[in-house]
């Protein structure tokens, strides 16, 4: 059910060859909105709020729809030739904003310690990773079928609330990270979790990164 995201995004950018996006600022807003739609669709699918097509044999818990739909949408964004001029830096900014939005990094919404309904909250951030080990192109391999259980877990727990033994409510917000050094060198991790580490009523109590792990091992990083 994710095969429409790429074509729909391309149509949004280039309706009949003419975009209704007038400048770079509007383009940034569009890619953030469309990236957020993809993230919410992936979360809703894993958590049972978005139905799979009839006859689908892919489990609802699968994280691959998010990865491959993002790849297709990224391709469309790279090929986009708008009616207005953009610098190389502005094009890079569009990709960056789309990446962050489609990974749930702008979707984090943690409650204050004491909500109006009387709940006392604790707050947790959880991150997973993209699909990787995709195999060498042109060689026989099964890499393109790979998913990543850490990414699937992040989708499964996003927005969940759990009542703890002391009566407090744990709110979990999640996001996904790329398996690439460049975004980390650019500060993606710090930009995502940094604001939630600052003192205040929404400061996180725990931030956990889950990895794919190895054979018969679970790695808590």
Short mmCIF file of C-alpha atoms in Angstrom, two decimals:
data_model
loop_
_atom_site.label_atom_id
_atom_site.label_comp_id
_atom_site.label_asym_id
_atom_site.label_seq_id
_atom_site.Cartn_x
_atom_site.Cartn_y
_atom_site.Cartn_z
CA UNK A 1 0.00 0.00 0.00
CA UNK A 2 2.98 2.33 -0.18
CA UNK A 3 3.41 2.39 -3.95
CA UNK A 4 1.41 5.62 -4.38
CA UNK A 5 3.64 7.84 -2.26
CA UNK A 6 6.35 8.33 -4.88
CA UNK A 7 4.04 9.11 -7.82
CA UNK A 8 1.82 11.32 -5.65
CA UNK A 9 4.84 13.27 -4.45
CA UNK A 10 6.11 13.74 -8.00
CA UNK A 11 2.66 14.96 -9.02
CA UNK A 12 2.65 17.40 -6.10
CA UNK A 13 5.97 18.82 -7.25
CA UNK A 14 5.17 18.91 -10.96
CA UNK A 15 1.47 19.06 -11.78
CA UNK A 16 1.38 18.61 -15.59
CA UNK A 17 4.94 19.87 -15.76
CA UNK A 18 4.11 23.09 -13.92
CA UNK A 19 4.63 23.43 -10.20
CA UNK A 20 2.42 25.61 -8.02
CA UNK A 21 5.31 26.02 -5.59
CA UNK A 22 6.54 29.55 -6.10
CA UNK A 23 9.79 29.67 -4.11
CA UNK A 24 12.23 27.79 -1.94
CA UNK A 25 10.42 28.59 1.30
CA UNK A 26 7.20 27.06 -0.01
CA UNK A 27 9.14 24.06 -1.27
CA UNK A 28 10.56 23.47 2.21
CA UNK A 29 7.07 23.44 3.69
CA UNK A 30 5.82 21.02 1.03
CA UNK A 31 8.61 18.48 1.54
CA UNK A 32 8.16 18.64 5.32
CA UNK A 33 4.41 18.05 5.02
CA UNK A 34 4.82 15.18 2.54
CA UNK A 35 7.61 13.61 4.59
CA UNK A 36 5.45 13.76 7.71
CA UNK A 37 2.59 12.07 5.82
CA UNK A 38 4.87 9.17 4.93
CA UNK A 39 6.03 8.79 8.53
CA UNK A 40 2.49 8.79 9.90
CA UNK A 41 1.37 6.28 7.27
CA UNK A 42 4.19 3.92 8.25
CA UNK A 43 3.40 4.25 11.97
CA UNK A 44 -0.32 3.80 11.36
CA UNK A 45 0.29 0.69 9.27
CA UNK A 46 2.46 -0.96 11.91
CA UNK A 47 0.03 -0.02 14.69
CA UNK A 48 -3.04 -1.25 12.82
CA UNK A 49 -4.69 2.04 11.86
CA UNK A 50 -3.82 1.78 8.15
CA UNK A 51 -5.04 -1.33 6.37
CA UNK A 52 -2.86 -3.28 3.97
CA UNK A 53 -4.24 -3.92 0.48
CA UNK A 54 -6.31 -7.07 -0.01
CA UNK A 55 -4.08 -10.04 -0.66
CA UNK A 56 -0.97 -8.45 0.82
CA UNK A 57 1.43 -11.01 2.30
CA UNK A 58 3.74 -8.44 3.91
CA UNK A 59 3.30 -8.34 7.70
CA UNK A 60 1.90 -5.15 9.17
CA UNK A 61 4.99 -4.85 11.38
CA UNK A 62 7.30 -4.46 8.35
CA UNK A 63 9.44 -1.31 8.21
CA UNK A 64 10.41 -1.61 4.55
CA UNK A 65 7.52 0.45 3.16
CA UNK A 66 8.92 3.51 4.91
CA UNK A 67 12.43 2.98 3.58
CA UNK A 68 11.59 2.24 -0.06
CA UNK A 69 8.86 4.88 -0.36
CA UNK A 70 11.35 7.43 1.00
CA UNK A 71 13.91 6.33 -1.59
CA UNK A 72 11.39 6.80 -4.41
CA UNK A 73 10.31 10.20 -3.11
CA UNK A 74 13.94 11.27 -2.71
CA UNK A 75 14.57 10.33 -6.33
CA UNK A 76 11.67 12.52 -7.45
CA UNK A 77 12.94 15.43 -5.35
CA UNK A 78 16.44 15.15 -6.80
CA UNK A 79 15.04 15.18 -10.34
CA UNK A 80 12.70 18.11 -9.71
CA UNK A 81 13.19 21.08 -12.04
CA UNK A 82 11.04 23.88 -10.58
CA UNK A 83 10.07 27.11 -12.30
CA UNK A 84 12.26 29.12 -9.94
CA UNK A 85 16.00 29.10 -9.38
CA UNK A 86 17.57 27.26 -6.47
CA UNK A 87 21.16 27.12 -5.36
CA UNK A 88 22.91 23.84 -4.64
CA UNK A 89 22.66 24.66 -0.94
CA UNK A 90 18.91 25.19 -1.19
CA UNK A 91 18.46 21.87 -2.99
CA UNK A 92 20.46 20.16 -0.26
CA UNK A 93 18.25 21.83 2.34
CA UNK A 94 15.13 20.39 0.68
CA UNK A 95 16.60 16.90 0.88
CA UNK A 96 17.59 17.44 4.49
CA UNK A 97 14.15 18.63 5.54
CA UNK A 98 12.45 15.76 3.72
CA UNK A 99 14.79 13.24 5.35
CA UNK A 100 14.09 14.54 8.83
CA UNK A 101 10.33 14.82 8.36
CA UNK A 102 9.99 11.34 6.85
CA UNK A 103 11.96 9.84 9.74
CA UNK A 104 9.62 11.20 12.41
CA UNK A 105 12.18 13.63 13.75
CA UNK A 106 9.72 16.53 13.62
CA UNK A 107 6.86 14.36 14.87
CA UNK A 108 8.10 14.07 18.46
CA UNK A 109 5.53 15.43 20.93
CA UNK A 110 6.26 14.77 24.58
CA UNK A 111 3.79 15.81 27.31
CA UNK A 112 4.64 17.90 30.33
CA UNK A 113 5.32 16.21 33.64
CA UNK A 114 1.87 16.85 35.02
CA UNK A 115 -0.93 16.96 32.47
CA UNK A 116 -4.26 18.68 32.98
CA UNK A 117 -5.98 15.32 33.33
CA UNK A 118 -3.92 14.54 36.41
CA UNK A 119 -1.52 12.08 34.80
CA UNK A 120 2.09 12.27 35.88
CA UNK A 121 4.25 11.53 32.86
CA UNK A 122 7.66 10.14 32.24
CA UNK A 123 9.12 10.60 28.78
CA UNK A 124 11.22 8.34 26.59
CA UNK A 125 12.75 8.73 23.13
CA UNK A 126 13.48 5.60 21.09
CA UNK A 127 15.34 5.48 17.79
CA UNK A 128 15.76 2.69 15.27
CA UNK A 129 17.72 2.43 12.04
CA UNK A 130 17.05 2.18 8.32
CA UNK A 131 17.21 -0.99 6.31
CA UNK A 132 20.80 -1.80 5.34
CA UNK A 133 23.07 -4.65 4.10
CA UNK A 134 21.17 -4.41 0.82
CA UNK A 135 23.70 -6.40 -1.19
CA UNK A 136 25.92 -5.47 -4.12
CA UNK A 137 23.94 -4.30 -7.17
CA UNK A 138 24.16 -6.70 -10.08
CA UNK A 139 25.12 -9.71 -7.98
CA UNK A 140 22.79 -12.51 -6.81
CA UNK A 141 21.70 -11.64 -3.28
CA UNK A 142 18.64 -11.34 -1.08
CA UNK A 143 19.65 -7.96 0.37
CA UNK A 144 16.81 -6.02 -1.23
CA UNK A 145 14.37 -8.07 0.83
CA UNK A 146 15.98 -7.06 4.13
CA UNK A 147 14.17 -5.13 6.82
CA UNK A 148 15.53 -3.83 10.11
CA UNK A 149 13.88 -4.95 13.36
CA UNK A 150 15.05 -1.81 15.13
CA UNK A 151 13.21 0.37 12.61
CA UNK A 152 10.12 -1.82 12.91
CA UNK A 153 10.28 -1.49 16.69
CA UNK A 154 10.51 2.29 16.47
CA UNK A 155 7.37 2.38 14.33
CA UNK A 156 5.57 0.02 16.71
CA UNK A 157 6.16 2.09 19.85
CA UNK A 158 5.75 5.64 18.53
CA UNK A 159 3.18 7.51 20.62
CA UNK A 160 2.55 4.60 22.99
CA UNK A 161 1.71 5.19 26.65
CA UNK A 162 2.41 2.62 29.34
CA UNK A 163 1.32 2.83 32.99
CA UNK A 164 4.27 1.98 35.23
CA UNK A 165 4.12 0.23 38.58
CA UNK A 166 4.33 3.53 40.48
CA UNK A 167 1.29 4.87 38.64
CA UNK A 168 3.15 7.26 36.36
CA UNK A 169 2.53 7.09 32.61
CA UNK A 170 5.48 6.52 30.30
CA UNK A 171 5.06 8.27 26.94
CA UNK A 172 7.27 6.93 24.13
CA UNK A 173 8.13 8.91 21.01
CA UNK A 174 10.30 7.38 18.31
CA UNK A 175 12.19 8.27 15.15
CA UNK A 176 14.44 6.53 12.62
CA UNK A 177 18.06 7.21 11.74
CA UNK A 178 19.98 6.55 8.51
CA UNK A 179 22.84 4.06 8.22
CA UNK A 180 25.19 6.71 6.89
CA UNK A 181 27.87 8.87 8.48
CA UNK A 182 27.12 12.11 6.62
CA UNK A 183 23.81 12.94 8.38
CA UNK A 184 25.42 12.24 11.76
CA UNK A 185 28.37 14.46 10.91
CA UNK A 186 25.84 17.15 9.98
CA UNK A 187 24.24 16.91 13.43
CA UNK A 188 21.02 15.02 12.74
CA UNK A 189 21.07 13.19 16.07
CA UNK A 190 21.86 16.28 18.13
CA UNK A 191 19.26 18.38 16.31
CA UNK A 192 16.60 15.71 16.91
CA UNK A 193 17.08 14.90 20.58
CA UNK A 194 18.94 18.00 21.80
CA UNK A 195 15.85 20.15 22.43
CA UNK A 196 14.31 17.38 24.55
CA UNK A 197 17.43 17.20 26.75
CA UNK A 198 17.10 20.83 27.82
CA UNK A 199 15.76 21.53 31.34
CA UNK A 200 12.01 22.02 31.46
CA UNK A 201 8.68 20.23 31.97
CA UNK A 202 9.10 18.14 28.76
CA UNK A 203 12.67 16.98 29.33
CA UNK A 204 13.19 13.28 28.55
CA UNK A 205 13.80 10.77 31.32
CA UNK A 206 15.46 8.31 28.94
CA UNK A 207 16.70 8.23 25.35
CA UNK A 208 17.45 4.83 23.86
CA UNK A 209 18.89 3.80 20.50
CA UNK A 210 18.09 0.27 19.33
CA UNK A 211 20.33 -1.46 16.80
CA UNK A 212 19.75 -4.41 14.51
CA UNK A 213 22.01 -6.51 16.71
CA UNK A 214 23.84 -9.68 15.79
CA UNK A 215 23.32 -13.42 15.92
CA UNK A 216 21.56 -14.30 19.18
CA UNK A 217 22.49 -10.90 20.63
CA UNK A 218 20.63 -7.71 21.51
CA UNK A 219 22.69 -4.53 21.47
CA UNK A 220 21.59 -1.60 23.60
CA UNK A 221 23.71 1.28 22.32
#
